[in-house]
Amino acid sequence: MEDRQFRNAMGKFATGVNVIATEVEGEVYGMTANAFMSVSLDPKLIVISIGNHAKMLERIRQSGKFSVNVLSCEQQEESMRFAGQKQFEDKFEFDTLAGVPVVSDALCQLSCDVYNEHTEGDHVLFIGKVNDLVLEEGDPLIFNCGKYRRLEALEEVSSK
């Protein structure tokens, strides 16, 4: 199969949109990602997937920590900023959580230490141990078939 066909197939799976952030030598970096999931409750572990050629890869290795910020449907601009889809004049201002940069008003902010690292194909999987979190109310930003979308509740189907 061709790479484009595989990418299109993977795009059929709707995901939330996250910004991964870290700090190296006083400089904060962010990257939009959708490859994120929970791994374990005890200990509390998550996984993110970073491409072998992404600048964020070495930055996370250097810092040994990162945040995952689950964006709300009101934060498409933040996603586009950190995906390099749109350029901005102003410098983005991060908050901090447990010493790690986080995106203000994200639905969920997770502050993590790198717990483990695995190279798989053309990506590196970072297992993060969650040290702290903040939750907010709201609806998530969704990405599906190459487009940003909103979550919409379906009417319940009655069983007969």
mmCIF file with all atom_site columns, C-alpha atoms in Angstrom:
data_model
loop_
_atom_site.group_PDB
_atom_site.id
_atom_site.type_symbol
_atom_site.label_atom_id
_atom_site.label_alt_id
_atom_site.label_comp_id
_atom_site.label_asym_id
_atom_site.label_entity_id
_atom_site.label_seq_id
_atom_site.pdbx_PDB_ins_code
_atom_site.Cartn_x
_atom_site.Cartn_y
_atom_site.Cartn_z
_atom_site.occupancy
_atom_site.B_iso_or_equiv
_atom_site.pdbx_formal_charge
_atom_site.auth_seq_id
_atom_site.auth_comp_id
_atom_site.auth_asym_id
_atom_site.auth_atom_id
_atom_site.pdbx_PDB_model_num
ATOM 1   C CA . MET A 1 1   ? 0.000   0.000  0.000  1.00 0.00 ? 1   MET A CA 1
ATOM 2   C CA . GLU A 1 2   ? 1.098   3.561  -0.579 1.00 0.00 ? 2   GLU A CA 1
ATOM 3   C CA . ASP A 1 3   ? 1.969   5.956  2.269  1.00 0.00 ? 3   ASP A CA 1
ATOM 4   C CA . ARG A 1 4   ? -0.858  8.346  1.286  1.00 0.00 ? 4   ARG A CA 1
ATOM 5   C CA . GLN A 1 5   ? -3.417  5.529  1.376  1.00 0.00 ? 5   GLN A CA 1
ATOM 6   C CA . PHE A 1 6   ? -2.221  4.483  4.842  1.00 0.00 ? 6   PHE A CA 1
ATOM 7   C CA . ARG A 1 7   ? -2.348  8.099  6.098  1.00 0.00 ? 7   ARG A CA 1
ATOM 8   C CA . ASN A 1 8   ? -5.882  8.481  4.735  1.00 0.00 ? 8   ASN A CA 1
ATOM 9   C CA . ALA A 1 9   ? -6.919  5.258  6.478  1.00 0.00 ? 9   ALA A CA 1
ATOM 10  C CA . MET A 1 10  ? -5.472  6.483  9.805  1.00 0.00 ? 10  MET A CA 1
ATOM 11  C CA . GLY A 1 11  ? -7.240  9.821  9.307  1.00 0.00 ? 11  GLY A CA 1
ATOM 12  C CA . LYS A 1 12  ? -10.590 8.030  9.493  1.00 0.00 ? 12  LYS A CA 1
ATOM 13  C CA . PHE A 1 13  ? -9.993  7.618  13.229 1.00 0.00 ? 13  PHE A CA 1
ATOM 14  C CA . ALA A 1 14  ? -11.224 10.799 14.936 1.00 0.00 ? 14  ALA A CA 1
ATOM 15  C CA . THR A 1 15  ? -8.851  12.064 17.617 1.00 0.00 ? 15  THR A CA 1
ATOM 16  C CA . GLY A 1 16  ? -8.568  14.852 20.094 1.00 0.00 ? 16  GLY A CA 1
ATOM 17  C CA . VAL A 1 17  ? -5.939  17.522 19.455 1.00 0.00 ? 17  VAL A CA 1
ATOM 18  C CA . ASN A 1 18  ? -3.080  18.079 21.881 1.00 0.00 ? 18  ASN A CA 1
ATOM 19  C CA . VAL A 1 19  ? -0.155  20.411 22.266 1.00 0.00 ? 19  VAL A CA 1
ATOM 20  C CA . ILE A 1 20  ? 2.973   18.761 23.643 1.00 0.00 ? 20  ILE A CA 1
ATOM 21  C CA . ALA A 1 21  ? 5.242   21.253 25.413 1.00 0.00 ? 21  ALA A CA 1
ATOM 22  C CA . THR A 1 22  ? 8.654   21.173 27.047 1.00 0.00 ? 22  THR A CA 1
ATOM 23  C CA . GLU A 1 23  ? 11.356  23.576 28.211 1.00 0.00 ? 23  GLU A CA 1
ATOM 24  C CA . VAL A 1 24  ? 15.075  23.420 27.429 1.00 0.00 ? 24  VAL A CA 1
ATOM 25  C CA . GLU A 1 25  ? 17.538  25.963 28.840 1.00 0.00 ? 25  GLU A CA 1
ATOM 26  C CA . GLY A 1 26  ? 14.777  28.492 29.572 1.00 0.00 ? 26  GLY A CA 1
ATOM 27  C CA . GLU A 1 27  ? 13.211  28.244 26.094 1.00 0.00 ? 27  GLU A CA 1
ATOM 28  C CA . VAL A 1 28  ? 9.712   26.766 25.808 1.00 0.00 ? 28  VAL A CA 1
ATOM 29  C CA . TYR A 1 29  ? 8.701   24.672 22.784 1.00 0.00 ? 29  TYR A CA 1
ATOM 30  C CA . GLY A 1 30  ? 5.317   23.343 21.674 1.00 0.00 ? 30  GLY A CA 1
ATOM 31  C CA . MET A 1 31  ? 4.132   20.898 19.048 1.00 0.00 ? 31  MET A CA 1
ATOM 32  C CA . THR A 1 32  ? 0.638   19.869 17.958 1.00 0.00 ? 32  THR A CA 1
ATOM 33  C CA . ALA A 1 33  ? 0.048   16.125 18.122 1.00 0.00 ? 33  ALA A CA 1
ATOM 34  C CA . ASN A 1 34  ? -2.822  13.680 18.154 1.00 0.00 ? 34  ASN A CA 1
ATOM 35  C CA . ALA A 1 35  ? -0.891  10.479 18.928 1.00 0.00 ? 35  ALA A CA 1
ATOM 36  C CA . PHE A 1 36  ? -1.568  10.262 22.670 1.00 0.00 ? 36  PHE A CA 1
ATOM 37  C CA . MET A 1 37  ? -3.261  7.760  24.975 1.00 0.00 ? 37  MET A CA 1
ATOM 38  C CA . SER A 1 38  ? -3.373  6.540  28.539 1.00 0.00 ? 38  SER A CA 1
ATOM 39  C CA . VAL A 1 39  ? -1.315  3.457  29.408 1.00 0.00 ? 39  VAL A CA 1
ATOM 40  C CA . SER A 1 40  ? -1.666  2.685  33.122 1.00 0.00 ? 40  SER A CA 1
ATOM 41  C CA . LEU A 1 41  ? -3.441  3.768  36.295 1.00 0.00 ? 41  LEU A CA 1
ATOM 42  C CA . ASP A 1 42  ? -0.788  2.407  38.669 1.00 0.00 ? 42  ASP A CA 1
ATOM 43  C CA . PRO A 1 43  ? 1.553   4.076  38.071 1.00 0.00 ? 43  PRO A CA 1
ATOM 44  C CA . LYS A 1 44  ? -0.257  6.807  36.128 1.00 0.00 ? 44  LYS A CA 1
ATOM 45  C CA . LEU A 1 45  ? 1.330   6.581  32.674 1.00 0.00 ? 45  LEU A CA 1
ATOM 46  C CA . ILE A 1 46  ? 0.537   8.017  29.243 1.00 0.00 ? 46  ILE A CA 1
ATOM 47  C CA . VAL A 1 47  ? 2.237   7.677  25.846 1.00 0.00 ? 47  VAL A CA 1
ATOM 48  C CA . ILE A 1 48  ? 2.962   10.210 23.113 1.00 0.00 ? 48  ILE A CA 1
ATOM 49  C CA . SER A 1 49  ? 4.415   9.483  19.671 1.00 0.00 ? 49  SER A CA 1
ATOM 50  C CA . ILE A 1 50  ? 6.997   11.837 18.136 1.00 0.00 ? 50  ILE A CA 1
ATOM 51  C CA . GLY A 1 51  ? 8.420   11.492 14.613 1.00 0.00 ? 51  GLY A CA 1
ATOM 52  C CA . ASN A 1 52  ? 12.137  10.718 14.296 1.00 0.00 ? 52  ASN A CA 1
ATOM 53  C CA . HIS A 1 53  ? 12.737  13.994 12.426 1.00 0.00 ? 53  HIS A CA 1
ATOM 54  C CA . ALA A 1 54  ? 10.701  16.288 14.710 1.00 0.00 ? 54  ALA A CA 1
ATOM 55  C CA . LYS A 1 55  ? 12.721  18.917 16.602 1.00 0.00 ? 55  LYS A CA 1
ATOM 56  C CA . MET A 1 56  ? 10.620  18.096 19.669 1.00 0.00 ? 56  MET A CA 1
ATOM 57  C CA . LEU A 1 57  ? 12.224  14.650 19.910 1.00 0.00 ? 57  LEU A CA 1
ATOM 58  C CA . GLU A 1 58  ? 15.632  15.864 21.115 1.00 0.00 ? 58  GLU A CA 1
ATOM 59  C CA . ARG A 1 59  ? 14.042  18.612 23.203 1.00 0.00 ? 59  ARG A CA 1
ATOM 60  C CA . ILE A 1 60  ? 12.065  16.077 25.238 1.00 0.00 ? 60  ILE A CA 1
ATOM 61  C CA . ARG A 1 61  ? 15.162  13.891 25.557 1.00 0.00 ? 61  ARG A CA 1
ATOM 62  C CA . GLN A 1 62  ? 17.127  16.907 26.852 1.00 0.00 ? 62  GLN A CA 1
ATOM 63  C CA . SER A 1 63  ? 14.514  18.090 29.339 1.00 0.00 ? 63  SER A CA 1
ATOM 64  C CA . GLY A 1 64  ? 13.296  14.689 30.518 1.00 0.00 ? 64  GLY A CA 1
ATOM 65  C CA . LYS A 1 65  ? 9.802   16.118 30.967 1.00 0.00 ? 65  LYS A CA 1
ATOM 66  C CA . PHE A 1 66  ? 6.855   17.331 28.925 1.00 0.00 ? 66  PHE A CA 1
ATOM 67  C CA . SER A 1 67  ? 3.209   18.306 29.149 1.00 0.00 ? 67  SER A CA 1
ATOM 68  C CA . VAL A 1 68  ? 0.194   17.099 27.202 1.00 0.00 ? 68  VAL A CA 1
ATOM 69  C CA . ASN A 1 69  ? -2.501  19.739 26.751 1.00 0.00 ? 69  ASN A CA 1
ATOM 70  C CA . VAL A 1 70  ? -5.889  18.548 25.466 1.00 0.00 ? 70  VAL A CA 1
ATOM 71  C CA . LEU A 1 71  ? -7.297  21.464 23.465 1.00 0.00 ? 71  LEU A CA 1
ATOM 72  C CA . SER A 1 72  ? -10.874 22.702 23.623 1.00 0.00 ? 72  SER A CA 1
ATOM 73  C CA . CYS A 1 73  ? -12.944 23.414 20.517 1.00 0.00 ? 73  CYS A CA 1
ATOM 74  C CA . GLU A 1 74  ? -12.155 27.096 21.185 1.00 0.00 ? 74  GLU A CA 1
ATOM 75  C CA . GLN A 1 75  ? -8.399  26.488 20.748 1.00 0.00 ? 75  GLN A CA 1
ATOM 76  C CA . GLN A 1 76  ? -8.037  25.687 17.047 1.00 0.00 ? 76  GLN A CA 1
ATOM 77  C CA . GLU A 1 77  ? -5.719  28.687 16.687 1.00 0.00 ? 77  GLU A CA 1
ATOM 78  C CA . GLU A 1 78  ? -3.348  27.210 19.283 1.00 0.00 ? 78  GLU A CA 1
ATOM 79  C CA . SER A 1 79  ? -3.324  23.922 17.380 1.00 0.00 ? 79  SER A CA 1
ATOM 80  C CA . MET A 1 80  ? -2.556  25.690 14.110 1.00 0.00 ? 80  MET A CA 1
ATOM 81  C CA . ARG A 1 81  ? 0.215   27.740 15.740 1.00 0.00 ? 81  ARG A CA 1
ATOM 82  C CA . PHE A 1 82  ? 2.063   24.684 17.058 1.00 0.00 ? 82  PHE A CA 1
ATOM 83  C CA . ALA A 1 83  ? 1.445   22.656 13.884 1.00 0.00 ? 83  ALA A CA 1
ATOM 84  C CA . GLY A 1 84  ? 3.098   25.438 11.843 1.00 0.00 ? 84  GLY A CA 1
ATOM 85  C CA . GLN A 1 85  ? -0.139  25.886 9.860  1.00 0.00 ? 85  GLN A CA 1
ATOM 86  C CA . LYS A 1 86  ? -0.407  29.571 10.724 1.00 0.00 ? 86  LYS A CA 1
ATOM 87  C CA . GLN A 1 87  ? 2.231   32.170 11.613 1.00 0.00 ? 87  GLN A CA 1
ATOM 88  C CA . PHE A 1 88  ? 1.820   34.620 14.481 1.00 0.00 ? 88  PHE A CA 1
ATOM 89  C CA . GLU A 1 89  ? 3.715   37.795 15.335 1.00 0.00 ? 89  GLU A CA 1
ATOM 90  C CA . ASP A 1 90  ? 3.338   37.437 19.090 1.00 0.00 ? 90  ASP A CA 1
ATOM 91  C CA . LYS A 1 91  ? 5.203   34.991 21.285 1.00 0.00 ? 91  LYS A CA 1
ATOM 92  C CA . PHE A 1 92  ? 2.920   32.417 22.928 1.00 0.00 ? 92  PHE A CA 1
ATOM 93  C CA . GLU A 1 93  ? 2.683   32.704 26.705 1.00 0.00 ? 93  GLU A CA 1
ATOM 94  C CA . PHE A 1 94  ? 2.629   29.370 28.531 1.00 0.00 ? 94  PHE A CA 1
ATOM 95  C CA . ASP A 1 95  ? 1.521   28.730 32.103 1.00 0.00 ? 95  ASP A CA 1
ATOM 96  C CA . THR A 1 96  ? 3.359   26.189 34.255 1.00 0.00 ? 96  THR A CA 1
ATOM 97  C CA . LEU A 1 97  ? 2.233   23.094 36.124 1.00 0.00 ? 97  LEU A CA 1
ATOM 98  C CA . ALA A 1 98  ? 4.677   21.254 38.370 1.00 0.00 ? 98  ALA A CA 1
ATOM 99  C CA . GLY A 1 99  ? 7.564   23.042 36.647 1.00 0.00 ? 99  GLY A CA 1
ATOM 100 C CA . VAL A 1 100 ? 6.471   22.132 33.104 1.00 0.00 ? 100 VAL A CA 1
ATOM 101 C CA . PRO A 1 101 ? 5.027   24.577 30.524 1.00 0.00 ? 101 PRO A CA 1
ATOM 102 C CA . VAL A 1 102 ? 1.296   24.111 29.828 1.00 0.00 ? 102 VAL A CA 1
ATOM 103 C CA . VAL A 1 103 ? -1.304  25.737 27.554 1.00 0.00 ? 103 VAL A CA 1
ATOM 104 C CA . SER A 1 104 ? -3.739  28.018 29.406 1.00 0.00 ? 104 SER A CA 1
ATOM 105 C CA . ASP A 1 105 ? -7.397  26.990 29.339 1.00 0.00 ? 105 ASP A CA 1
ATOM 106 C CA . ALA A 1 106 ? -6.715  23.547 27.848 1.00 0.00 ? 106 ALA A CA 1
ATOM 107 C CA . LEU A 1 107 ? -9.383  21.010 28.852 1.00 0.00 ? 107 LEU A CA 1
ATOM 108 C CA . CYS A 1 108 ? -6.692  18.893 30.441 1.00 0.00 ? 108 CYS A CA 1
ATOM 109 C CA . GLN A 1 109 ? -3.095  19.713 31.326 1.00 0.00 ? 109 GLN A CA 1
ATOM 110 C CA . LEU A 1 110 ? -0.818  16.794 32.226 1.00 0.00 ? 110 LEU A CA 1
ATOM 111 C CA . SER A 1 111 ? 2.664   17.401 33.629 1.00 0.00 ? 111 SER A CA 1
ATOM 112 C CA . CYS A 1 112 ? 4.900   14.370 32.987 1.00 0.00 ? 112 CYS A CA 1
ATOM 113 C CA . ASP A 1 113 ? 8.401   13.034 33.518 1.00 0.00 ? 113 ASP A CA 1
ATOM 114 C CA . VAL A 1 114 ? 9.825   10.751 30.835 1.00 0.00 ? 114 VAL A CA 1
ATOM 115 C CA . TYR A 1 115 ? 9.408   7.265  32.293 1.00 0.00 ? 115 TYR A CA 1
ATOM 116 C CA . ASN A 1 116 ? 10.583  5.281  29.285 1.00 0.00 ? 116 ASN A CA 1
ATOM 117 C CA . GLU A 1 117 ? 11.282  5.598  25.557 1.00 0.00 ? 117 GLU A CA 1
ATOM 118 C CA . HIS A 1 118 ? 10.780  3.140  22.704 1.00 0.00 ? 118 HIS A CA 1
ATOM 119 C CA . THR A 1 119 ? 11.737  3.543  19.041 1.00 0.00 ? 119 THR A CA 1
ATOM 120 C CA . GLU A 1 120 ? 9.136   1.995  16.740 1.00 0.00 ? 120 GLU A CA 1
ATOM 121 C CA . GLY A 1 121 ? 9.471   2.467  12.984 1.00 0.00 ? 121 GLY A CA 1
ATOM 122 C CA . ASP A 1 122 ? 9.886   6.162  12.170 1.00 0.00 ? 122 ASP A CA 1
ATOM 123 C CA . HIS A 1 123 ? 8.602   7.367  15.562 1.00 0.00 ? 123 HIS A CA 1
ATOM 124 C CA . VAL A 1 124 ? 9.663   7.408  19.202 1.00 0.00 ? 124 VAL A CA 1
ATOM 125 C CA . LEU A 1 125 ? 7.120   6.570  21.878 1.00 0.00 ? 125 LEU A CA 1
ATOM 126 C CA . PHE A 1 126 ? 7.663   8.450  25.120 1.00 0.00 ? 126 PHE A CA 1
ATOM 127 C CA . ILE A 1 127 ? 6.016   6.931  28.166 1.00 0.00 ? 127 ILE A CA 1
ATOM 128 C CA . GLY A 1 128 ? 5.258   9.763  30.572 1.00 0.00 ? 128 GLY A CA 1
ATOM 129 C CA . LYS A 1 129 ? 4.671   9.435  34.312 1.00 0.00 ? 129 LYS A CA 1
ATOM 130 C CA . VAL A 1 130 ? 1.946   11.946 35.185 1.00 0.00 ? 130 VAL A CA 1
ATOM 131 C CA . ASN A 1 131 ? 2.962   14.101 38.166 1.00 0.00 ? 131 ASN A CA 1
ATOM 132 C CA . ASP A 1 132 ? 0.090   16.572 38.198 1.00 0.00 ? 132 ASP A CA 1
ATOM 133 C CA . LEU A 1 133 ? -2.993  17.506 36.215 1.00 0.00 ? 133 LEU A CA 1
ATOM 134 C CA . VAL A 1 134 ? -5.583  20.238 35.806 1.00 0.00 ? 134 VAL A CA 1
ATOM 135 C CA . LEU A 1 135 ? -9.063  19.660 34.333 1.00 0.00 ? 135 LEU A CA 1
ATOM 136 C CA . GLU A 1 136 ? -11.430 22.238 32.823 1.00 0.00 ? 136 GLU A CA 1
ATOM 137 C CA . GLU A 1 137 ? -15.001 21.966 31.526 1.00 0.00 ? 137 GLU A CA 1
ATOM 138 C CA . GLY A 1 138 ? -15.724 22.233 27.819 1.00 0.00 ? 138 GLY A CA 1
ATOM 139 C CA . ASP A 1 139 ? -15.834 20.360 24.537 1.00 0.00 ? 139 ASP A CA 1
ATOM 140 C CA . PRO A 1 140 ? -12.692 19.020 22.865 1.00 0.00 ? 140 PRO A CA 1
ATOM 141 C CA . LEU A 1 141 ? -11.237 20.027 19.520 1.00 0.00 ? 141 LEU A CA 1
ATOM 142 C CA . ILE A 1 142 ? -11.480 17.028 17.176 1.00 0.00 ? 142 ILE A CA 1
ATOM 143 C CA . PHE A 1 143 ? -9.386  16.141 14.122 1.00 0.00 ? 143 PHE A CA 1
ATOM 144 C CA . ASN A 1 144 ? -10.764 13.749 11.496 1.00 0.00 ? 144 ASN A CA 1
ATOM 145 C CA . CYS A 1 145 ? -10.035 13.214 7.782  1.00 0.00 ? 145 CYS A CA 1
ATOM 146 C CA . GLY A 1 146 ? -7.656  16.187 7.706  1.00 0.00 ? 146 GLY A CA 1
ATOM 147 C CA . LYS A 1 147 ? -10.141 18.670 9.183  1.00 0.00 ? 147 LYS A CA 1
ATOM 148 C CA . TYR A 1 148 ? -10.821 20.244 12.565 1.00 0.00 ? 148 TYR A CA 1
ATOM 149 C CA . ARG A 1 149 ? -14.247 19.376 13.928 1.00 0.00 ? 149 ARG A CA 1
ATOM 150 C CA . ARG A 1 150 ? -16.480 19.819 16.957 1.00 0.00 ? 150 ARG A CA 1
ATOM 151 C CA . LEU A 1 151 ? -17.906 17.046 19.069 1.00 0.00 ? 151 LEU A CA 1
ATOM 152 C CA . GLU A 1 152 ? -21.665 16.720 18.793 1.00 0.00 ? 152 GLU A CA 1
ATOM 153 C CA . ALA A 1 153 ? -23.819 14.575 21.054 1.00 0.00 ? 153 ALA A CA 1
ATOM 154 C CA . LEU A 1 154 ? -26.069 12.077 19.281 1.00 0.00 ? 154 LEU A CA 1
ATOM 155 C CA . GLU A 1 155 ? -29.621 11.441 20.352 1.00 0.00 ? 155 GLU A CA 1
ATOM 156 C CA . GLU A 1 156 ? -29.993 8.218  22.247 1.00 0.00 ? 156 GLU A CA 1
ATOM 157 C CA . VAL A 1 157 ? -31.426 5.384  20.207 1.00 0.00 ? 157 VAL A CA 1
ATOM 158 C CA . SER A 1 158 ? -34.226 3.633  22.036 1.00 0.00 ? 158 SER A CA 1
ATOM 159 C CA . SER A 1 159 ? -34.029 -0.134 22.219 1.00 0.00 ? 159 SER A CA 1
ATOM 160 C CA . LYS A 1 160 ? -37.226 -1.991 21.386 1.00 0.00 ? 160 LYS A CA 1
#
